[in-house]
Amino acid sequence: MTASQTAVRVRGALQEWITVSPGDIVVGDADGIVVIPDQLLDEVGAKVVEWSSSETGAREEIIAGLPLLAALKKYGHL
C-alpha cells in the first residue's frame, strides 16, 4: 500500500474499469459486488426502498408458481 483515502481503479463486469473513491459504498454478496458512488447514495437509497416493496410481492408470486420470466416482465427486476 502506498496511499490511503485515494481513488482506485478496478476491473468491472459491466464496464472494463470502474473507479472506487473514498466515501463510495461497496456492497457484496454471493452474486457479486456493487459500488455506489457517494454522490448517488440518496438516489440509490430511495430506489432500494421502492424496489424492496415490489421484490416482496415478486418473491411471494414466484413461490406461488409464477414463472421467473413472467415475474421479471411484471416487476422489471428481481
CSV table of N, CA and C in Angstrom, one decimal:
chain,number,residue,atom,x,y,z
A,1,MET,N,0.8,-1.2,0.0
A,1,MET,CA,0.0,0.0,0.0
A,1,MET,C,0.9,1.2,0.0
A,2,THR,N,0.6,2.2,-0.9
A,2,THR,CA,1.3,3.4,-0.9
A,2,THR,C,0.5,4.6,-0.5
A,3,ALA,N,-0.8,4.5,-0.4
A,3,ALA,CA,-1.6,5.7,-0.1
A,3,ALA,C,-2.9,5.2,0.6
A,4,SER,N,-3.6,6.1,1.2
A,4,SER,CA,-5.0,5.8,1.8
A,4,SER,C,-5.9,6.9,1.4
A,5,GLN,N,-7.2,6.6,1.5
A,5,GLN,CA,-8.2,7.6,1.1
A,5,GLN,C,-8.0,8.2,-0.3
A,6,THR,N,-7.7,7.3,-1.2
A,6,THR,CA,-7.5,7.7,-2.6
A,6,THR,C,-8.3,6.8,-3.5
A,7,ALA,N,-8.6,7.3,-4.7
A,7,ALA,CA,-9.4,6.5,-5.6
A,7,ALA,C,-8.6,5.4,-6.2
A,8,VAL,N,-9.2,4.3,-6.5
A,8,VAL,CA,-8.6,3.1,-7.1
A,8,VAL,C,-9.4,2.7,-8.3
A,9,ARG,N,-8.8,2.2,-9.3
A,9,ARG,CA,-9.5,1.6,-10.5
A,9,ARG,C,-9.4,0.1,-10.4
A,10,VAL,N,-10.5,-0.5,-10.6
A,10,VAL,CA,-10.6,-2.0,-10.6
A,10,VAL,C,-11.4,-2.5,-11.8
A,11,ARG,N,-11.2,-3.7,-12.2
A,11,ARG,CA,-11.9,-4.3,-13.3
A,11,ARG,C,-13.4,-4.4,-12.9
A,12,GLY,N,-14.2,-4.1,-13.9
A,12,GLY,CA,-15.7,-4.3,-13.7
A,12,GLY,C,-16.3,-5.3,-14.6
A,13,ALA,N,-17.5,-5.7,-14.3
A,13,ALA,CA,-18.3,-6.6,-15.1
A,13,ALA,C,-19.0,-5.9,-16.2
A,14,LEU,N,-19.6,-4.8,-15.9
A,14,LEU,CA,-20.4,-4.1,-16.9
A,14,LEU,C,-19.6,-3.0,-17.7
A,15,GLN,N,-18.5,-2.6,-17.1
A,15,GLN,CA,-17.6,-1.7,-17.7
A,15,GLN,C,-16.2,-2.3,-17.5
A,16,GLU,N,-15.3,-2.0,-18.4
A,16,GLU,CA,-13.9,-2.6,-18.3
A,16,GLU,C,-13.3,-2.2,-17.0
A,17,TRP,N,-13.3,-0.9,-16.7
A,17,TRP,CA,-12.7,-0.4,-15.5
A,17,TRP,C,-13.7,0.5,-14.7
A,18,ILE,N,-13.7,0.4,-13.4
A,18,ILE,CA,-14.5,1.3,-12.6
A,18,ILE,C,-13.6,2.0,-11.6
A,19,THR,N,-14.0,3.1,-11.1
A,19,THR,CA,-13.2,3.9,-10.1
A,19,THR,C,-14.0,3.8,-8.8
A,20,VAL,N,-13.3,3.4,-7.7
A,20,VAL,CA,-13.9,3.4,-6.4
A,20,VAL,C,-13.2,4.5,-5.6
A,21,SER,N,-14.0,5.4,-5.1
A,21,SER,CA,-13.4,6.6,-4.5
A,21,SER,C,-13.7,6.6,-3.0
A,22,PRO,N,-12.9,7.3,-2.2
A,22,PRO,CA,-13.3,7.4,-0.8
A,22,PRO,C,-14.7,7.9,-0.6
A,23,GLY,N,-15.5,7.3,0.3
A,23,GLY,CA,-16.9,7.7,0.5
A,23,GLY,C,-17.8,6.8,-0.2
A,24,ASP,N,-17.4,6.1,-1.3
A,24,ASP,CA,-18.3,5.2,-2.0
A,24,ASP,C,-18.7,4.1,-1.1
A,25,ILE,N,-19.8,3.5,-1.4
A,25,ILE,CA,-20.3,2.3,-0.6
A,25,ILE,C,-20.1,1.1,-1.5
A,26,VAL,N,-19.5,0.1,-0.9
A,26,VAL,CA,-19.2,-1.2,-1.6
A,26,VAL,C,-20.1,-2.3,-0.9
A,27,VAL,N,-21.0,-2.9,-1.7
A,27,VAL,CA,-21.9,-3.9,-1.2
A,27,VAL,C,-21.6,-5.2,-2.0
A,28,GLY,N,-21.5,-6.3,-1.3
A,28,GLY,CA,-21.3,-7.6,-2.0
A,28,GLY,C,-22.1,-8.7,-1.4
A,29,ASP,N,-22.4,-9.7,-2.2
A,29,ASP,CA,-23.0,-10.9,-1.8
A,29,ASP,C,-22.5,-12.1,-2.7
A,30,ALA,N,-23.1,-13.2,-2.6
A,30,ALA,CA,-22.7,-14.3,-3.4
A,30,ALA,C,-22.8,-14.1,-4.9
A,31,ASP,N,-23.6,-13.1,-5.3
A,31,ASP,CA,-23.8,-12.8,-6.8
A,31,ASP,C,-22.9,-11.8,-7.3
A,32,GLY,N,-22.2,-11.1,-6.4
A,32,GLY,CA,-21.2,-10.1,-6.9
A,32,GLY,C,-21.1,-8.9,-6.0
A,33,ILE,N,-20.5,-7.9,-6.6
A,33,ILE,CA,-20.2,-6.6,-5.8
A,33,ILE,C,-20.8,-5.4,-6.6
A,34,VAL,N,-21.3,-4.5,-5.8
A,34,VAL,CA,-21.8,-3.2,-6.4
A,34,VAL,C,-21.1,-2.1,-5.7
A,35,VAL,N,-20.7,-1.1,-6.5
A,35,VAL,CA,-20.1,0.1,-5.9
A,35,VAL,C,-21.1,1.3,-6.2
A,36,ILE,N,-21.5,1.9,-5.1
A,36,ILE,CA,-22.4,3.0,-5.2
A,36,ILE,C,-21.6,4.3,-4.9
A,37,PRO,N,-21.5,5.2,-5.9
A,37,PRO,CA,-20.8,6.4,-5.7
A,37,PRO,C,-21.4,7.3,-4.6
A,38,ASP,N,-20.6,7.9,-3.9
A,38,ASP,CA,-21.0,8.8,-2.7
A,38,ASP,C,-22.1,9.7,-3.2
A,39,GLN,N,-22.0,10.4,-4.3
A,39,GLN,CA,-22.9,11.4,-4.8
A,39,GLN,C,-24.3,10.8,-5.2
A,40,LEU,N,-24.4,9.5,-5.3
A,40,LEU,CA,-25.6,8.9,-5.7
A,40,LEU,C,-26.3,8.1,-4.6
A,41,LEU,N,-25.8,8.2,-3.3
A,41,LEU,CA,-26.3,7.5,-2.2
A,41,LEU,C,-27.8,7.8,-1.9
A,42,ASP,N,-28.2,9.0,-2.0
A,42,ASP,CA,-29.6,9.4,-1.7
A,42,ASP,C,-30.5,8.8,-2.8
A,43,GLU,N,-30.1,8.9,-4.0
A,43,GLU,CA,-30.9,8.4,-5.1
A,43,GLU,C,-31.1,6.9,-5.1
A,44,VAL,N,-29.9,6.3,-4.9
A,44,VAL,CA,-29.9,4.8,-4.8
A,44,VAL,C,-30.7,4.3,-3.6
A,45,GLY,N,-30.6,5.0,-2.5
A,45,GLY,CA,-31.3,4.6,-1.3
A,45,GLY,C,-32.8,4.6,-1.5
A,46,ALA,N,-33.3,5.7,-2.2
A,46,ALA,CA,-34.7,5.8,-2.5
A,46,ALA,C,-35.2,4.7,-3.4
A,47,LYS,N,-34.4,4.3,-4.4
A,47,LYS,CA,-34.7,3.2,-5.3
A,47,LYS,C,-34.7,1.9,-4.5
A,48,VAL,N,-33.8,1.7,-3.6
A,48,VAL,CA,-33.8,0.4,-2.8
A,48,VAL,C,-35.1,0.3,-2.0
A,49,VAL,N,-35.5,1.3,-1.4
A,49,VAL,CA,-36.8,1.3,-0.7
A,49,VAL,C,-38.0,1.0,-1.6
A,50,GLU,N,-38.0,1.6,-2.7
A,50,GLU,CA,-39.1,1.4,-3.7
A,50,GLU,C,-39.0,-0.1,-4.2
A,51,TRP,N,-37.9,-0.6,-4.6
A,51,TRP,CA,-37.8,-1.9,-5.1
A,51,TRP,C,-38.0,-3.0,-4.1
A,52,SER,N,-37.6,-2.7,-2.9
A,52,SER,CA,-37.8,-3.8,-1.8
A,52,SER,C,-39.3,-4.1,-1.6
A,53,SER,N,-40.2,-3.1,-1.8
A,53,SER,CA,-41.6,-3.4,-1.6
A,53,SER,C,-42.1,-4.3,-2.8
A,54,SER,N,-41.7,-4.0,-4.0
A,54,SER,CA,-42.1,-4.8,-5.1
A,54,SER,C,-41.4,-6.2,-5.1
A,55,GLU,N,-40.2,-6.3,-4.6
A,55,GLU,CA,-39.5,-7.5,-4.5
A,55,GLU,C,-40.2,-8.5,-3.6
A,56,THR,N,-40.8,-8.1,-2.6
A,56,THR,CA,-41.5,-8.9,-1.7
A,56,THR,C,-42.7,-9.5,-2.4
A,57,GLY,N,-43.4,-8.7,-3.2
A,57,GLY,CA,-44.6,-9.2,-4.0
A,57,GLY,C,-44.1,-10.2,-5.0
A,58,ALA,N,-43.0,-9.9,-5.7
A,58,ALA,CA,-42.5,-10.8,-6.7
A,58,ALA,C,-42.1,-12.2,-6.1
A,59,ARG,N,-41.4,-12.1,-4.9
A,59,ARG,CA,-41.0,-13.4,-4.3
A,59,ARG,C,-42.2,-14.2,-3.9
A,60,GLU,N,-43.2,-13.6,-3.4
A,60,GLU,CA,-44.5,-14.3,-3.0
A,60,GLU,C,-45.1,-14.9,-4.2
A,61,GLU,N,-45.2,-14.2,-5.3
A,61,GLU,CA,-45.8,-14.8,-6.5
A,61,GLU,C,-45.0,-15.9,-7.1
A,62,ILE,N,-43.6,-15.8,-7.1
A,62,ILE,CA,-42.8,-16.9,-7.6
A,62,ILE,C,-43.0,-18.1,-6.7
A,63,ILE,N,-43.0,-18.0,-5.4
A,63,ILE,CA,-43.3,-19.1,-4.5
A,63,ILE,C,-44.6,-19.8,-4.8
A,64,ALA,N,-45.6,-18.9,-5.2
A,64,ALA,CA,-46.9,-19.4,-5.5
A,64,ALA,C,-47.0,-20.0,-6.9
A,65,GLY,N,-45.9,-19.9,-7.7
A,65,GLY,CA,-45.9,-20.6,-9.0
A,65,GLY,C,-45.7,-19.7,-10.2
A,66,LEU,N,-45.6,-18.4,-10.0
A,66,LEU,CA,-45.4,-17.5,-11.2
A,66,LEU,C,-44.0,-17.8,-11.8
A,67,PRO,N,-43.9,-18.1,-13.1
A,67,PRO,CA,-42.6,-18.4,-13.7
A,67,PRO,C,-41.6,-17.2,-13.5
A,68,LEU,N,-40.3,-17.4,-13.4
A,68,LEU,CA,-39.3,-16.4,-13.2
A,68,LEU,C,-39.4,-15.3,-14.3
A,69,LEU,N,-39.5,-15.8,-15.6
A,69,LEU,CA,-39.5,-14.8,-16.7
A,69,LEU,C,-40.8,-13.9,-16.6
A,70,ALA,N,-41.9,-14.5,-16.2
A,70,ALA,CA,-43.1,-13.7,-16.0
A,70,ALA,C,-42.9,-12.7,-14.9
A,71,ALA,N,-42.3,-13.1,-13.8
A,71,ALA,CA,-42.0,-12.1,-12.7
A,71,ALA,C,-41.1,-11.0,-13.2
A,72,LEU,N,-40.1,-11.3,-14.0
A,72,LEU,CA,-39.2,-10.3,-14.5
A,72,LEU,C,-40.0,-9.3,-15.4
A,73,LYS,N,-40.8,-9.8,-16.2
A,73,LYS,CA,-41.6,-9.0,-17.1
A,73,LYS,C,-42.6,-8.1,-16.3
A,74,LYS,N,-43.2,-8.6,-15.2
A,74,LYS,CA,-44.1,-7.9,-14.4
A,74,LYS,C,-43.5,-6.9,-13.5
A,75,TYR,N,-42.4,-7.2,-12.9
A,75,TYR,CA,-41.7,-6.3,-11.9
A,75,TYR,C,-40.5,-5.6,-12.5
A,76,GLY,N,-40.0,-6.0,-13.6
A,76,GLY,CA,-38.9,-5.3,-14.2
A,76,GLY,C,-37.5,-5.6,-13.6
A,77,HIS,N,-37.5,-6.2,-12.5
A,77,HIS,CA,-36.2,-6.5,-11.8
A,77,HIS,C,-36.6,-7.5,-10.7
A,78,LEU,N,-35.6,-8.2,-10.2
A,78,LEU,CA,-35.7,-9.1,-9.0
A,78,LEU,C,-34.5,-9.0,-8.1
